Amino acid sequence: MASEPGSGGGELRAPIFGGDKYEFWSIRMKTIFKSHGLWELVEKGIDCSDLKGAGESDEKKKEKEESTGVGKMTVTELLMKDAKALDLI
């Protein structure tokens, strides 16, 4: 059974933007994405060069991670986070 907004205990879902009260909606969206650990992904997006490097050696991947700030996140983790953000929307 899906939980209703404000019922507590359920997963936070993104509210549909109806064209008014943008400030409230944007704060709510940011809060939801932050609570799921996705806000940085929403702000910065996924660099396609990170995805293209899937066949690189571990050493080259480490150098790229350090230079791009991606950290220890793998391509699979990036894609999973992207899918989670889309699911929330």
mmCIF file of N, CA and C in Angstrom:
data_model
loop_
_atom_site.group_PDB
_atom_site.id
_atom_site.type_symbol
_atom_site.label_atom_id
_atom_site.label_comp_id
_atom_site.label_asym_id
_atom_site.label_seq_id
_atom_site.Cartn_x
_atom_site.Cartn_y
_atom_site.Cartn_z
ATOM 1 N N MET A 1 0.849 -1.174 0.000
ATOM 2 C CA MET A 1 0.000 0.000 0.000
ATOM 3 C C MET A 1 0.893 1.236 0.000
ATOM 4 N N ALA A 2 0.643 2.170 -0.883
ATOM 5 C CA ALA A 2 1.417 3.405 -0.969
ATOM 6 C C ALA A 2 1.016 4.346 0.149
ATOM 7 N N SER A 3 2.009 5.034 0.685
ATOM 8 C CA SER A 3 1.694 5.963 1.771
ATOM 9 C C SER A 3 1.303 7.319 1.214
ATOM 10 N N GLU A 4 0.418 7.967 1.886
ATOM 11 C CA GLU A 4 -0.048 9.287 1.490
ATOM 12 C C GLU A 4 0.949 10.336 1.957
ATOM 13 N N PRO A 5 1.027 11.485 1.266
ATOM 14 C CA PRO A 5 1.908 12.555 1.709
ATOM 15 C C PRO A 5 1.556 12.969 3.133
ATOM 16 N N GLY A 6 2.586 13.105 3.948
ATOM 17 C CA GLY A 6 2.382 13.550 5.319
ATOM 18 C C GLY A 6 1.995 12.442 6.275
ATOM 19 N N SER A 7 1.871 11.194 5.779
ATOM 20 C CA SER A 7 1.478 10.105 6.661
ATOM 21 C C SER A 7 2.650 9.550 7.449
ATOM 22 N N GLY A 8 3.874 9.900 7.058
ATOM 23 C CA GLY A 8 5.062 9.464 7.771
ATOM 24 C C GLY A 8 5.375 8.004 7.503
ATOM 25 N N GLY A 9 6.631 7.647 7.662
ATOM 26 C CA GLY A 9 7.038 6.266 7.529
ATOM 27 C C GLY A 9 7.207 5.779 6.101
ATOM 28 N N GLY A 10 6.679 6.462 5.129
ATOM 29 C CA GLY A 10 6.781 6.033 3.741
ATOM 30 C C GLY A 10 7.961 6.700 3.050
ATOM 31 N N GLU A 11 8.227 6.254 1.851
ATOM 32 C CA GLU A 11 9.298 6.842 1.067
ATOM 33 C C GLU A 11 8.866 8.218 0.562
ATOM 34 N N LEU A 12 9.787 9.177 0.623
ATOM 35 C CA LEU A 12 9.492 10.517 0.120
ATOM 36 C C LEU A 12 9.390 10.475 -1.397
ATOM 37 N N ARG A 13 8.336 11.016 -1.935
ATOM 38 C CA ARG A 13 8.136 11.086 -3.373
ATOM 39 C C ARG A 13 8.125 12.545 -3.791
ATOM 40 N N ALA A 14 8.592 12.795 -4.979
ATOM 41 C CA ALA A 14 8.647 14.153 -5.492
ATOM 42 C C ALA A 14 7.246 14.659 -5.804
ATOM 43 N N PRO A 15 6.911 15.869 -5.325
ATOM 44 C CA PRO A 15 5.609 16.443 -5.640
ATOM 45 C C PRO A 15 5.560 16.911 -7.090
ATOM 46 N N ILE A 16 4.412 16.819 -7.699
ATOM 47 C CA ILE A 16 4.246 17.276 -9.079
ATOM 48 C C ILE A 16 4.157 18.804 -9.061
ATOM 49 N N PHE A 17 4.933 19.442 -9.932
ATOM 50 C CA PHE A 17 4.911 20.899 -10.005
ATOM 51 C C PHE A 17 3.741 21.327 -10.874
ATOM 52 N N GLY A 18 2.806 22.077 -10.264
ATOM 53 C CA GLY A 18 1.604 22.500 -10.968
ATOM 54 C C GLY A 18 1.670 23.909 -11.524
ATOM 55 N N GLY A 19 2.825 24.571 -11.405
ATOM 56 C CA GLY A 19 2.961 25.904 -11.970
ATOM 57 C C GLY A 19 2.906 27.020 -10.947
ATOM 58 N N ASP A 20 2.526 26.716 -9.719
ATOM 59 C CA ASP A 20 2.504 27.756 -8.693
ATOM 60 C C ASP A 20 3.298 27.275 -7.466
ATOM 61 N N LYS A 21 3.616 28.193 -6.592
ATOM 62 C CA LYS A 21 4.387 27.903 -5.369
ATOM 63 C C LYS A 21 5.730 27.245 -5.683
ATOM 64 N N TYR A 22 6.442 27.817 -6.660
ATOM 65 C CA TYR A 22 7.723 27.253 -7.087
ATOM 66 C C TYR A 22 8.723 27.171 -5.939
ATOM 67 N N GLU A 23 8.830 28.211 -5.122
ATOM 68 C CA GLU A 23 9.810 28.225 -4.033
ATOM 69 C C GLU A 23 9.624 27.030 -3.112
ATOM 70 N N PHE A 24 8.393 26.769 -2.690
ATOM 71 C CA PHE A 24 8.113 25.630 -1.817
ATOM 72 C C PHE A 24 8.448 24.319 -2.523
ATOM 73 N N TRP A 25 8.032 24.196 -3.781
ATOM 74 C CA TRP A 25 8.276 22.985 -4.554
ATOM 75 C C TRP A 25 9.770 22.720 -4.700
ATOM 76 N N SER A 26 10.548 23.760 -5.017
ATOM 77 C CA SER A 26 11.981 23.560 -5.233
ATOM 78 C C SER A 26 12.695 23.160 -3.941
ATOM 79 N N ILE A 27 12.298 23.731 -2.819
ATOM 80 C CA ILE A 27 12.884 23.354 -1.529
ATOM 81 C C ILE A 27 12.537 21.904 -1.211
ATOM 82 N N ARG A 28 11.307 21.531 -1.469
ATOM 83 C CA ARG A 28 10.863 20.158 -1.209
ATOM 84 C C ARG A 28 11.644 19.169 -2.077
ATOM 85 N N MET A 29 11.822 19.496 -3.354
ATOM 86 C CA MET A 29 12.570 18.626 -4.263
ATOM 87 C C MET A 29 14.008 18.452 -3.784
ATOM 88 N N LYS A 30 14.636 19.564 -3.426
ATOM 89 C CA LYS A 30 16.023 19.501 -2.966
ATOM 90 C C LYS A 30 16.136 18.644 -1.712
ATOM 91 N N THR A 31 15.201 18.796 -0.802
ATOM 92 C CA THR A 31 15.194 18.021 0.431
ATOM 93 C C THR A 31 15.046 16.526 0.142
ATOM 94 N N ILE A 32 14.158 16.187 -0.767
ATOM 95 C CA ILE A 32 13.941 14.781 -1.113
ATOM 96 C C ILE A 32 15.203 14.181 -1.726
ATOM 97 N N PHE A 33 15.795 14.880 -2.679
ATOM 98 C CA PHE A 33 17.008 14.359 -3.309
ATOM 99 C C PHE A 33 18.158 14.251 -2.312
ATOM 100 N N LYS A 34 18.292 15.225 -1.420
ATOM 101 C CA LYS A 34 19.330 15.143 -0.392
ATOM 102 C C LYS A 34 19.104 13.951 0.532
ATOM 103 N N SER A 35 17.850 13.692 0.888
ATOM 104 C CA SER A 35 17.559 12.585 1.805
ATOM 105 C C SER A 35 17.898 11.223 1.190
ATOM 106 N N HIS A 36 17.938 11.161 -0.130
ATOM 107 C CA HIS A 36 18.292 9.923 -0.823
ATOM 108 C C HIS A 36 19.761 9.927 -1.271
ATOM 109 N N GLY A 37 20.514 10.959 -0.898
ATOM 110 C CA GLY A 37 21.920 11.042 -1.284
ATOM 111 C C GLY A 37 22.129 11.296 -2.760
ATOM 112 N N LEU A 38 21.187 12.005 -3.388
ATOM 113 C CA LEU A 38 21.222 12.213 -4.836
ATOM 114 C C LEU A 38 21.420 13.659 -5.262
ATOM 115 N N TRP A 39 21.456 14.590 -4.315
ATOM 116 C CA TRP A 39 21.471 16.000 -4.692
ATOM 117 C C TRP A 39 22.707 16.368 -5.510
ATOM 118 N N GLU A 40 23.872 15.841 -5.142
ATOM 119 C CA GLU A 40 25.094 16.157 -5.893
ATOM 120 C C GLU A 40 24.970 15.684 -7.344
ATOM 121 N N LEU A 41 24.372 14.536 -7.537
ATOM 122 C CA LEU A 41 24.159 14.029 -8.891
ATOM 123 C C LEU A 41 23.214 14.934 -9.669
ATOM 124 N N VAL A 42 22.161 15.416 -9.013
ATOM 125 C CA VAL A 42 21.206 16.312 -9.666
ATOM 126 C C VAL A 42 21.891 17.615 -10.053
ATOM 127 N N GLU A 43 22.698 18.161 -9.148
ATOM 128 C CA GLU A 43 23.381 19.426 -9.417
ATOM 129 C C GLU A 43 24.427 19.305 -10.516
ATOM 130 N N LYS A 44 25.249 18.260 -10.453
ATOM 131 C CA LYS A 44 26.394 18.147 -11.358
ATOM 132 C C LYS A 44 26.138 17.259 -12.560
ATOM 133 N N GLY A 45 25.179 16.340 -12.463
ATOM 134 C CA GLY A 45 24.909 15.430 -13.565
ATOM 135 C C GLY A 45 25.973 14.357 -13.683
ATOM 136 N N ILE A 46 25.904 13.600 -14.748
ATOM 137 C CA ILE A 46 26.883 12.545 -15.020
ATOM 138 C C ILE A 46 27.701 12.972 -16.221
ATOM 139 N N ASP A 47 29.007 12.962 -16.055
ATOM 140 C CA ASP A 47 29.917 13.290 -17.139
ATOM 141 C C ASP A 47 30.024 12.065 -18.046
ATOM 142 N N CYS A 48 29.685 12.235 -19.312
ATOM 143 C CA CYS A 48 29.708 11.104 -20.248
ATOM 144 C C CYS A 48 31.089 10.481 -20.364
ATOM 145 N N SER A 49 32.151 11.253 -20.133
ATOM 146 C CA SER A 49 33.493 10.681 -20.200
ATOM 147 C C SER A 49 33.709 9.683 -19.075
ATOM 148 N N ASP A 50 33.009 9.847 -17.950
ATOM 149 C CA ASP A 50 33.095 8.876 -16.861
ATOM 150 C C ASP A 50 32.517 7.536 -17.307
ATOM 151 N N LEU A 51 31.453 7.577 -18.083
ATOM 152 C CA LEU A 51 30.803 6.353 -18.542
ATOM 153 C C LEU A 51 31.597 5.677 -19.644
ATOM 154 N N LYS A 52 32.272 6.446 -20.472
ATOM 155 C CA LYS A 52 33.024 5.880 -21.590
ATOM 156 C C LYS A 52 34.271 5.158 -21.116
ATOM 157 N N GLY A 53 34.740 5.446 -19.902
ATOM 158 C CA GLY A 53 35.963 4.846 -19.394
ATOM 159 C C GLY A 53 35.769 3.480 -18.779
ATOM 160 N N ALA A 54 34.680 2.817 -19.062
ATOM 161 C CA ALA A 54 34.392 1.526 -18.431
ATOM 162 C C ALA A 54 35.442 0.471 -18.747
ATOM 163 N N GLY A 55 36.100 0.556 -19.896
ATOM 164 C CA GLY A 55 37.096 -0.442 -20.274
ATOM 165 C C GLY A 55 38.523 -0.076 -19.902
ATOM 166 N N GLU A 56 38.723 1.015 -19.196
ATOM 167 C CA GLU A 56 40.070 1.459 -18.829
ATOM 168 C C GLU A 56 40.655 0.611 -17.718
ATOM 169 N N SER A 57 41.989 0.686 -17.608
ATOM 170 C CA SER A 57 42.660 -0.032 -16.524
ATOM 171 C C SER A 57 42.323 0.621 -15.188
ATOM 172 N N ASP A 58 42.517 -0.105 -14.098
ATOM 173 C CA ASP A 58 42.221 0.409 -12.762
ATOM 174 C C ASP A 58 43.041 1.652 -12.454
ATOM 175 N N GLU A 59 44.281 1.680 -12.911
ATOM 176 C CA GLU A 59 45.141 2.836 -12.643
ATOM 177 C C GLU A 59 44.619 4.077 -13.351
ATOM 178 N N LYS A 60 44.221 3.932 -14.615
ATOM 179 C CA LYS A 60 43.675 5.075 -15.361
ATOM 180 C C LYS A 60 42.360 5.546 -14.749
ATOM 181 N N LYS A 61 41.523 4.597 -14.300
ATOM 182 C CA LYS A 61 40.260 4.959 -13.662
ATOM 183 C C LYS A 61 40.526 5.767 -12.394
ATOM 184 N N LYS A 62 41.512 5.335 -11.615
ATOM 185 C CA LYS A 62 41.833 6.029 -10.366
ATOM 186 C C LYS A 62 42.303 7.452 -10.653
ATOM 187 N N GLU A 63 43.170 7.615 -11.667
ATOM 188 C CA GLU A 63 43.640 8.952 -12.042
ATOM 189 C C GLU A 63 42.471 9.837 -12.461
ATOM 190 N N LYS A 64 41.550 9.288 -13.256
ATOM 191 C CA LYS A 64 40.396 10.052 -13.730
ATOM 192 C C LYS A 64 39.475 10.428 -12.574
ATOM 193 N N GLU A 65 39.262 9.486 -11.634
ATOM 194 C CA GLU A 65 38.414 9.754 -10.484
ATOM 195 C C GLU A 65 38.972 10.900 -9.651
ATOM 196 N N GLU A 66 40.286 10.875 -9.451
ATOM 197 C CA GLU A 66 40.916 11.923 -8.651
ATOM 198 C C GLU A 66 40.844 13.271 -9.350
ATOM 199 N N SER A 67 40.989 13.291 -10.674
ATOM 200 C CA SER A 67 40.985 14.554 -11.402
ATOM 201 C C SER A 67 39.585 15.116 -11.601
ATOM 202 N N THR A 68 38.579 14.240 -11.688
ATOM 203 C CA THR A 68 37.218 14.718 -11.934
ATOM 204 C C THR A 68 36.407 14.892 -10.668
ATOM 205 N N GLY A 69 36.879 14.361 -9.558
ATOM 206 C CA GLY A 69 36.139 14.481 -8.310
ATOM 207 C C GLY A 69 35.011 13.469 -8.186
ATOM 208 N N VAL A 70 34.987 12.478 -9.052
ATOM 209 C CA VAL A 70 33.945 11.469 -8.989
ATOM 210 C C VAL A 70 34.138 10.593 -7.760
ATOM 211 N N GLY A 71 35.366 10.525 -7.259
ATOM 212 C CA GLY A 71 35.623 9.724 -6.071
ATOM 213 C C GLY A 71 35.605 8.255 -6.399
ATOM 214 N N LYS A 72 35.107 7.457 -5.499
ATOM 215 C CA LYS A 72 35.135 6.013 -5.655
ATOM 216 C C LYS A 72 33.866 5.463 -6.305
ATOM 217 N N MET A 73 33.030 6.340 -6.831
ATOM 218 C CA MET A 73 31.779 5.903 -7.429
ATOM 219 C C MET A 73 32.048 5.229 -8.778
ATOM 220 N N THR A 74 31.545 4.025 -8.940
ATOM 221 C CA THR A 74 31.726 3.304 -10.193
ATOM 222 C C THR A 74 30.645 3.719 -11.191
ATOM 223 N N VAL A 75 30.822 3.302 -12.421
ATOM 224 C CA VAL A 75 29.839 3.595 -13.458
ATOM 225 C C VAL A 75 28.489 3.005 -13.065
ATOM 226 N N THR A 76 28.508 1.793 -12.535
ATOM 227 C CA THR A 76 27.266 1.146 -12.112
ATOM 228 C C THR A 76 26.579 1.955 -11.022
ATOM 229 N N GLU A 77 27.350 2.442 -10.049
ATOM 230 C CA GLU A 77 26.770 3.247 -8.973
ATOM 231 C C GLU A 77 26.179 4.547 -9.511
ATOM 232 N N LEU A 78 26.882 5.186 -10.443
ATOM 233 C CA LEU A 78 26.370 6.410 -11.048
ATOM 234 C C LEU A 78 25.049 6.158 -11.764
ATOM 235 N N LEU A 79 24.994 5.079 -12.531
ATOM 236 C CA LEU A 79 23.776 4.761 -13.270
ATOM 237 C C LEU A 79 22.635 4.393 -12.327
ATOM 238 N N MET A 80 22.946 3.711 -11.232
ATOM 239 C CA MET A 80 21.910 3.362 -10.249
ATOM 240 C C MET A 80 21.355 4.617 -9.578
ATOM 241 N N LYS A 81 22.242 5.561 -9.227
ATOM 242 C CA LYS A 81 21.790 6.802 -8.621
ATOM 243 C C LYS A 81 20.945 7.608 -9.605
ATOM 244 N N ASP A 82 21.364 7.616 -10.875
ATOM 245 C CA ASP A 82 20.602 8.308 -11.904
ATOM 246 C C ASP A 82 19.209 7.711 -12.032
ATOM 247 N N ALA A 83 19.138 6.396 -12.036
ATOM 248 C CA ALA A 83 17.840 5.716 -12.135
ATOM 249 C C ALA A 83 16.979 6.019 -10.915
ATOM 250 N N LYS A 84 17.586 6.070 -9.737
ATOM 251 C CA LYS A 84 16.839 6.370 -8.516
ATOM 252 C C LYS A 84 16.260 7.790 -8.583
ATOM 253 N N ALA A 85 17.069 8.747 -9.051
ATOM 254 C CA ALA A 85 16.589 10.132 -9.182
ATOM 255 C C ALA A 85 15.417 10.194 -10.160
ATOM 256 N N LEU A 86 15.524 9.511 -11.270
ATOM 257 C CA LEU A 86 14.424 9.494 -12.240
ATOM 258 C C LEU A 86 13.184 8.838 -11.654
ATOM 259 N N ASP A 87 13.371 7.801 -10.863
ATOM 260 C CA ASP A 87 12.241 7.134 -10.228
ATOM 261 C C ASP A 87 11.513 8.081 -9.270
ATOM 262 N N LEU A 88 12.265 8.893 -8.548
ATOM 263 C CA LEU A 88 11.652 9.829 -7.615
ATOM 264 C C LEU A 88 10.828 10.888 -8.339
ATOM 265 N N ILE A 89 11.309 11.266 -9.509
ATOM 266 C CA ILE A 89 10.591 12.284 -10.290
ATOM 267 C C ILE A 89 9.323 11.681 -10.839
#
